Amino acid sequence: MTCRTRSKRLPWFFVGAGAAGLVLVVARLAMTGGVPDVWVLAGVVLLPLGVGGAYAAAVRVYADADGLSSRTLLRRRIARWEDVADVREYVQHLRHGDTHRVGEADAGRGEPARRRPSVTGRGPS
């Protein structure tokens, strides 16, 4: 079972917008001699969109024979089935799609339940 974002194109559009923002910032600062202007501000606004798009393109939660795994932009986490006592899927029904989150409870360690990264749109496939 794999949960990931519904659209594959939209996150990459935002990554491209962030890259364009970075190029815009560097080019305008080089052209104006380091004096920020409105175009530099526009480029700085586009940069977080690129980071958010990269996160959305990379986030994935999946279960296989080895255990429950999640992948984000900066982190990968694996929980073997021996360490998992309970798995729940939390579904939040939203206006433009559903948000699926997978939670797990650790077996016998007394640790609180962990929720895996939020995946919007597509459920199990």
Short mmCIF file of N, CA and C in Angstrom, two decimals:
data_model
loop_
_atom_site.label_atom_id
_atom_site.label_comp_id
_atom_site.label_asym_id
_atom_site.label_seq_id
_atom_site.Cartn_x
_atom_site.Cartn_y
_atom_site.Cartn_z
N MET A 1 0.85 -1.16 0.00
CA MET A 1 0.00 0.00 0.00
C MET A 1 0.90 1.24 0.00
N THR A 2 0.59 2.17 -0.86
CA THR A 2 1.35 3.41 -0.95
C THR A 2 0.40 4.59 -0.93
N CYS A 3 0.72 5.59 -0.12
CA CYS A 3 -0.02 6.85 -0.12
C CYS A 3 0.95 7.94 -0.55
N ARG A 4 0.55 8.72 -1.53
CA ARG A 4 1.36 9.84 -2.00
C ARG A 4 0.47 10.94 -2.54
N THR A 5 1.05 12.03 -2.97
CA THR A 5 0.25 13.15 -3.45
C THR A 5 -0.53 12.77 -4.70
N ARG A 6 -1.68 13.40 -4.87
CA ARG A 6 -2.55 13.10 -5.99
C ARG A 6 -1.94 13.53 -7.31
N SER A 7 -1.45 14.73 -7.39
CA SER A 7 -0.92 15.27 -8.63
C SER A 7 0.60 15.16 -8.65
N LYS A 8 1.12 14.76 -9.79
CA LYS A 8 2.57 14.71 -9.93
C LYS A 8 3.10 15.98 -10.58
N ARG A 9 2.29 16.66 -11.36
CA ARG A 9 2.75 17.84 -12.08
C ARG A 9 2.78 19.09 -11.21
N LEU A 10 1.76 19.28 -10.38
CA LEU A 10 1.66 20.51 -9.61
C LEU A 10 2.84 20.74 -8.67
N PRO A 11 3.29 19.74 -7.90
CA PRO A 11 4.48 20.00 -7.06
C PRO A 11 5.72 20.38 -7.88
N TRP A 12 5.89 19.77 -9.03
CA TRP A 12 7.06 20.10 -9.84
C TRP A 12 6.93 21.48 -10.46
N PHE A 13 5.69 21.95 -10.69
CA PHE A 13 5.49 23.33 -11.12
C PHE A 13 6.00 24.29 -10.06
N PHE A 14 5.70 24.01 -8.79
CA PHE A 14 6.16 24.87 -7.71
C PHE A 14 7.68 24.80 -7.54
N VAL A 15 8.26 23.64 -7.77
CA VAL A 15 9.73 23.52 -7.74
C VAL A 15 10.33 24.42 -8.82
N GLY A 16 9.73 24.40 -10.00
CA GLY A 16 10.20 25.27 -11.09
C GLY A 16 10.03 26.74 -10.75
N ALA A 17 8.91 27.09 -10.10
CA ALA A 17 8.69 28.48 -9.70
C ALA A 17 9.73 28.92 -8.67
N GLY A 18 10.08 28.03 -7.75
CA GLY A 18 11.11 28.35 -6.77
C GLY A 18 12.48 28.53 -7.41
N ALA A 19 12.79 27.68 -8.38
CA ALA A 19 14.06 27.81 -9.10
C ALA A 19 14.09 29.11 -9.90
N ALA A 20 12.96 29.46 -10.52
CA ALA A 20 12.88 30.73 -11.25
C ALA A 20 13.05 31.90 -10.28
N GLY A 21 12.48 31.78 -9.08
CA GLY A 21 12.64 32.83 -8.08
C GLY A 21 14.10 33.00 -7.67
N LEU A 22 14.81 31.89 -7.51
CA LEU A 22 16.23 31.96 -7.16
C LEU A 22 17.03 32.63 -8.26
N VAL A 23 16.76 32.25 -9.51
CA VAL A 23 17.46 32.86 -10.64
C VAL A 23 17.14 34.36 -10.71
N LEU A 24 15.88 34.71 -10.46
CA LEU A 24 15.49 36.12 -10.48
C LEU A 24 16.21 36.92 -9.40
N VAL A 25 16.30 36.36 -8.20
CA VAL A 25 17.00 37.06 -7.11
C VAL A 25 18.47 37.27 -7.46
N VAL A 26 19.14 36.22 -7.89
CA VAL A 26 20.56 36.32 -8.20
C VAL A 26 20.80 37.28 -9.37
N ALA A 27 19.98 37.19 -10.41
CA ALA A 27 20.18 38.06 -11.57
C ALA A 27 19.93 39.52 -11.23
N ARG A 28 18.87 39.80 -10.50
CA ARG A 28 18.57 41.20 -10.16
C ARG A 28 19.61 41.80 -9.20
N LEU A 29 20.07 41.00 -8.26
CA LEU A 29 21.11 41.51 -7.35
C LEU A 29 22.41 41.77 -8.11
N ALA A 30 22.71 40.93 -9.09
CA ALA A 30 23.92 41.14 -9.89
C ALA A 30 23.77 42.37 -10.79
N MET A 31 22.57 42.57 -11.34
CA MET A 31 22.35 43.70 -12.24
C MET A 31 22.31 45.04 -11.50
N THR A 32 21.75 45.05 -10.31
CA THR A 32 21.61 46.31 -9.57
C THR A 32 22.78 46.56 -8.62
N GLY A 33 23.73 45.70 -8.60
CA GLY A 33 24.89 45.90 -7.74
C GLY A 33 24.62 45.61 -6.28
N GLY A 34 23.68 44.70 -6.00
CA GLY A 34 23.40 44.31 -4.62
C GLY A 34 22.30 45.11 -3.95
N VAL A 35 21.67 46.02 -4.68
CA VAL A 35 20.57 46.81 -4.11
C VAL A 35 19.26 46.08 -4.38
N PRO A 36 18.54 45.64 -3.33
CA PRO A 36 17.29 44.92 -3.56
C PRO A 36 16.19 45.84 -4.10
N ASP A 37 15.37 45.30 -4.97
CA ASP A 37 14.23 46.03 -5.50
C ASP A 37 12.99 45.14 -5.47
N VAL A 38 11.95 45.55 -6.15
CA VAL A 38 10.68 44.80 -6.14
C VAL A 38 10.85 43.42 -6.76
N TRP A 39 11.67 43.31 -7.78
CA TRP A 39 11.86 42.01 -8.43
C TRP A 39 12.59 41.02 -7.52
N VAL A 40 13.50 41.52 -6.71
CA VAL A 40 14.17 40.66 -5.74
C VAL A 40 13.16 40.15 -4.72
N LEU A 41 12.27 41.01 -4.27
CA LEU A 41 11.21 40.60 -3.34
C LEU A 41 10.32 39.54 -3.97
N ALA A 42 9.98 39.72 -5.25
CA ALA A 42 9.15 38.72 -5.94
C ALA A 42 9.87 37.38 -6.01
N GLY A 43 11.16 37.41 -6.27
CA GLY A 43 11.93 36.16 -6.31
C GLY A 43 12.00 35.50 -4.95
N VAL A 44 12.15 36.30 -3.89
CA VAL A 44 12.21 35.74 -2.53
C VAL A 44 10.87 35.13 -2.16
N VAL A 45 9.77 35.69 -2.63
CA VAL A 45 8.44 35.11 -2.37
C VAL A 45 8.29 33.76 -3.06
N LEU A 46 8.89 33.60 -4.23
CA LEU A 46 8.78 32.33 -4.97
C LEU A 46 9.62 31.21 -4.38
N LEU A 47 10.67 31.54 -3.64
CA LEU A 47 11.55 30.51 -3.09
C LEU A 47 10.84 29.52 -2.17
N PRO A 48 10.01 29.95 -1.20
CA PRO A 48 9.32 28.97 -0.35
C PRO A 48 8.35 28.08 -1.14
N LEU A 49 7.81 28.59 -2.24
CA LEU A 49 6.96 27.75 -3.08
C LEU A 49 7.75 26.57 -3.64
N GLY A 50 8.99 26.83 -4.00
CA GLY A 50 9.83 25.75 -4.51
C GLY A 50 10.13 24.70 -3.46
N VAL A 51 10.39 25.14 -2.24
CA VAL A 51 10.66 24.19 -1.15
C VAL A 51 9.40 23.38 -0.84
N GLY A 52 8.26 24.06 -0.78
CA GLY A 52 7.00 23.35 -0.53
C GLY A 52 6.66 22.36 -1.63
N GLY A 53 6.93 22.76 -2.86
CA GLY A 53 6.69 21.85 -3.99
C GLY A 53 7.61 20.64 -3.95
N ALA A 54 8.86 20.85 -3.57
CA ALA A 54 9.79 19.72 -3.46
C ALA A 54 9.36 18.77 -2.35
N TYR A 55 8.87 19.32 -1.24
CA TYR A 55 8.37 18.47 -0.16
C TYR A 55 7.17 17.66 -0.62
N ALA A 56 6.23 18.31 -1.31
CA ALA A 56 5.03 17.61 -1.78
C ALA A 56 5.37 16.55 -2.82
N ALA A 57 6.38 16.80 -3.63
CA ALA A 57 6.78 15.83 -4.65
C ALA A 57 7.45 14.61 -4.02
N ALA A 58 8.08 14.80 -2.87
CA ALA A 58 8.87 13.72 -2.27
C ALA A 58 8.11 12.93 -1.21
N VAL A 59 7.08 13.50 -0.58
CA VAL A 59 6.43 12.83 0.55
C VAL A 59 5.70 11.57 0.09
N ARG A 60 5.91 10.50 0.85
CA ARG A 60 5.31 9.21 0.51
C ARG A 60 5.28 8.34 1.75
N VAL A 61 4.18 7.64 1.95
CA VAL A 61 4.05 6.68 3.05
C VAL A 61 3.67 5.35 2.42
N TYR A 62 4.39 4.29 2.80
CA TYR A 62 4.06 2.99 2.21
C TYR A 62 4.29 1.87 3.22
N ALA A 63 3.52 0.81 3.00
CA ALA A 63 3.62 -0.39 3.83
C ALA A 63 3.95 -1.56 2.92
N ASP A 64 4.90 -2.37 3.34
CA ASP A 64 5.25 -3.56 2.58
C ASP A 64 5.53 -4.69 3.56
N ALA A 65 6.13 -5.76 3.09
CA ALA A 65 6.37 -6.93 3.92
C ALA A 65 7.36 -6.64 5.06
N ASP A 66 8.22 -5.66 4.88
CA ASP A 66 9.22 -5.34 5.89
C ASP A 66 8.69 -4.46 7.02
N GLY A 67 7.74 -3.58 6.70
CA GLY A 67 7.22 -2.69 7.73
C GLY A 67 6.57 -1.46 7.13
N LEU A 68 6.47 -0.45 7.95
CA LEU A 68 5.83 0.81 7.57
C LEU A 68 6.93 1.85 7.37
N SER A 69 6.95 2.47 6.20
CA SER A 69 8.00 3.42 5.87
C SER A 69 7.40 4.75 5.45
N SER A 70 8.12 5.82 5.74
CA SER A 70 7.72 7.13 5.26
C SER A 70 8.94 7.84 4.72
N ARG A 71 8.70 8.66 3.71
CA ARG A 71 9.78 9.39 3.07
C ARG A 71 9.35 10.84 2.89
N THR A 72 10.18 11.76 3.30
CA THR A 72 9.94 13.18 3.07
C THR A 72 11.17 13.74 2.37
N LEU A 73 11.20 15.03 2.23
CA LEU A 73 12.30 15.67 1.53
C LEU A 73 13.64 15.46 2.24
N LEU A 74 13.64 15.50 3.56
CA LEU A 74 14.89 15.42 4.32
C LEU A 74 15.03 14.18 5.18
N ARG A 75 14.01 13.35 5.27
CA ARG A 75 14.06 12.27 6.24
C ARG A 75 13.35 11.01 5.71
N ARG A 76 13.90 9.88 6.08
CA ARG A 76 13.26 8.59 5.83
C ARG A 76 13.16 7.87 7.16
N ARG A 77 12.00 7.31 7.43
CA ARG A 77 11.78 6.62 8.70
C ARG A 77 11.14 5.26 8.40
N ILE A 78 11.68 4.22 9.01
CA ILE A 78 11.18 2.87 8.82
C ILE A 78 10.84 2.28 10.18
N ALA A 79 9.67 1.68 10.27
CA ALA A 79 9.25 0.96 11.48
C ALA A 79 8.97 -0.48 11.07
N ARG A 80 9.73 -1.40 11.62
CA ARG A 80 9.52 -2.82 11.30
C ARG A 80 8.22 -3.28 11.93
N TRP A 81 7.60 -4.27 11.35
CA TRP A 81 6.30 -4.75 11.84
C TRP A 81 6.40 -5.26 13.27
N GLU A 82 7.55 -5.77 13.70
CA GLU A 82 7.69 -6.23 15.08
C GLU A 82 7.56 -5.08 16.07
N ASP A 83 7.90 -3.87 15.63
CA ASP A 83 7.86 -2.70 16.50
C ASP A 83 6.53 -1.95 16.44
N VAL A 84 5.63 -2.37 15.58
CA VAL A 84 4.36 -1.67 15.40
C VAL A 84 3.24 -2.49 16.03
N ALA A 85 2.51 -1.86 16.96
CA ALA A 85 1.39 -2.54 17.62
C ALA A 85 0.08 -2.26 16.92
N ASP A 86 -0.06 -1.07 16.34
CA ASP A 86 -1.33 -0.68 15.76
C ASP A 86 -1.07 0.31 14.63
N VAL A 87 -1.82 0.18 13.54
CA VAL A 87 -1.72 1.10 12.42
C VAL A 87 -3.11 1.64 12.14
N ARG A 88 -3.21 2.96 12.03
CA ARG A 88 -4.49 3.59 11.74
C ARG A 88 -4.30 4.58 10.60
N GLU A 89 -5.34 4.69 9.79
CA GLU A 89 -5.35 5.70 8.74
C GLU A 89 -6.33 6.79 9.14
N TYR A 90 -5.83 8.00 9.25
CA TYR A 90 -6.66 9.14 9.58
C TYR A 90 -7.01 9.85 8.28
N VAL A 91 -8.30 10.01 8.01
CA VAL A 91 -8.74 10.67 6.79
C VAL A 91 -9.48 11.94 7.18
N GLN A 92 -9.03 13.05 6.64
CA GLN A 92 -9.69 14.32 6.85
C GLN A 92 -10.30 14.74 5.52
N HIS A 93 -11.63 14.85 5.49
CA HIS A 93 -12.33 15.20 4.26
C HIS A 93 -12.31 16.72 4.09
N LEU A 94 -11.69 17.17 3.02
CA LEU A 94 -11.55 18.59 2.75
C LEU A 94 -12.32 18.96 1.49
N ARG A 95 -12.34 20.21 1.19
CA ARG A 95 -13.12 20.72 0.07
C ARG A 95 -12.62 20.21 -1.29
N HIS A 96 -11.31 20.17 -1.47
CA HIS A 96 -10.75 19.80 -2.77
C HIS A 96 -10.05 18.45 -2.76
N GLY A 97 -10.31 17.64 -1.78
CA GLY A 97 -9.70 16.32 -1.71
C GLY A 97 -9.55 15.89 -0.26
N ASP A 98 -9.15 14.68 -0.09
CA ASP A 98 -8.98 14.13 1.25
C ASP A 98 -7.52 14.13 1.65
N THR A 99 -7.27 14.31 2.93
CA THR A 99 -5.92 14.21 3.47
C THR A 99 -5.83 12.89 4.23
N HIS A 100 -4.89 12.05 3.85
CA HIS A 100 -4.69 10.75 4.49
C HIS A 100 -3.43 10.82 5.33
N ARG A 101 -3.53 10.42 6.59
CA ARG A 101 -2.36 10.31 7.46
C ARG A 101 -2.37 8.93 8.07
N VAL A 102 -1.21 8.34 8.14
CA VAL A 102 -1.06 7.01 8.73
C VAL A 102 -0.38 7.18 10.07
N GLY A 103 -0.95 6.58 11.12
CA GLY A 103 -0.37 6.64 12.45
C GLY A 103 -0.01 5.25 12.93
N GLU A 104 0.96 5.18 13.80
CA GLU A 104 1.40 3.89 14.33
C GLU A 104 1.61 4.01 15.83
N ALA A 105 1.41 2.93 16.54
CA ALA A 105 1.71 2.86 17.97
C ALA A 105 2.83 1.85 18.14
N ASP A 106 3.87 2.21 18.88
CA ASP A 106 4.99 1.30 19.10
C ASP A 106 4.59 0.20 20.07
N ALA A 107 5.04 -0.99 19.77
CA ALA A 107 4.69 -2.17 20.57
C ALA A 107 5.59 -2.28 21.78
N GLY A 108 5.03 -2.23 22.96
CA GLY A 108 5.74 -2.53 24.18
C GLY A 108 6.80 -1.56 24.64
N ARG A 109 6.92 -0.42 24.03
CA ARG A 109 7.96 0.52 24.42
C ARG A 109 7.41 1.68 25.24
N GLY A 110 6.11 1.81 25.28
CA GLY A 110 5.51 2.89 26.04
C GLY A 110 5.67 4.26 25.39
N GLU A 111 6.08 4.27 24.14
CA GLU A 111 6.24 5.53 23.43
C GLU A 111 4.89 5.97 22.86
N PRO A 112 4.69 7.27 22.70
CA PRO A 112 3.42 7.74 22.12
C PRO A 112 3.32 7.37 20.65
N ALA A 113 2.09 7.36 20.16
CA ALA A 113 1.87 7.03 18.75
C ALA A 113 2.48 8.12 17.87
N ARG A 114 3.05 7.71 16.74
CA ARG A 114 3.63 8.65 15.79
C ARG A 114 2.74 8.72 14.56
N ARG A 115 2.62 9.89 14.02
CA ARG A 115 1.91 10.04 12.76
C ARG A 115 2.92 10.25 11.66
N ARG A 116 2.66 9.60 10.57
CA ARG A 116 3.52 9.74 9.40
C ARG A 116 3.17 11.03 8.66
N PRO A 117 3.97 11.45 7.70
CA PRO A 117 3.71 12.71 7.00
C PRO A 117 2.34 12.75 6.34
N SER A 118 1.82 13.94 6.22
CA SER A 118 0.50 14.16 5.63
C SER A 118 0.59 13.98 4.13
N VAL A 119 -0.34 13.22 3.59
CA VAL A 119 -0.41 12.99 2.15
C VAL A 119 -1.79 13.42 1.71
N THR A 120 -1.86 14.37 0.80
CA THR A 120 -3.14 14.90 0.35
C THR A 120 -3.56 14.23 -0.93
N GLY A 121 -4.83 13.90 -1.01
CA GLY A 121 -5.38 13.43 -2.26
C GLY A 121 -5.56 11.93 -2.33
N ARG A 122 -4.62 11.23 -2.89
CA ARG A 122 -4.76 9.84 -3.20
C ARG A 122 -4.61 8.98 -1.96
N GLY A 123 -5.48 8.04 -1.80
CA GLY A 123 -5.40 7.11 -0.68
C GLY A 123 -4.56 5.91 -1.08
N PRO A 124 -4.85 4.77 -0.48
CA PRO A 124 -4.07 3.56 -0.76
C PRO A 124 -4.15 3.18 -2.22
N SER A 125 -3.03 2.73 -2.76
CA SER A 125 -3.01 2.25 -4.13
C SER A 125 -2.22 0.96 -4.22
#
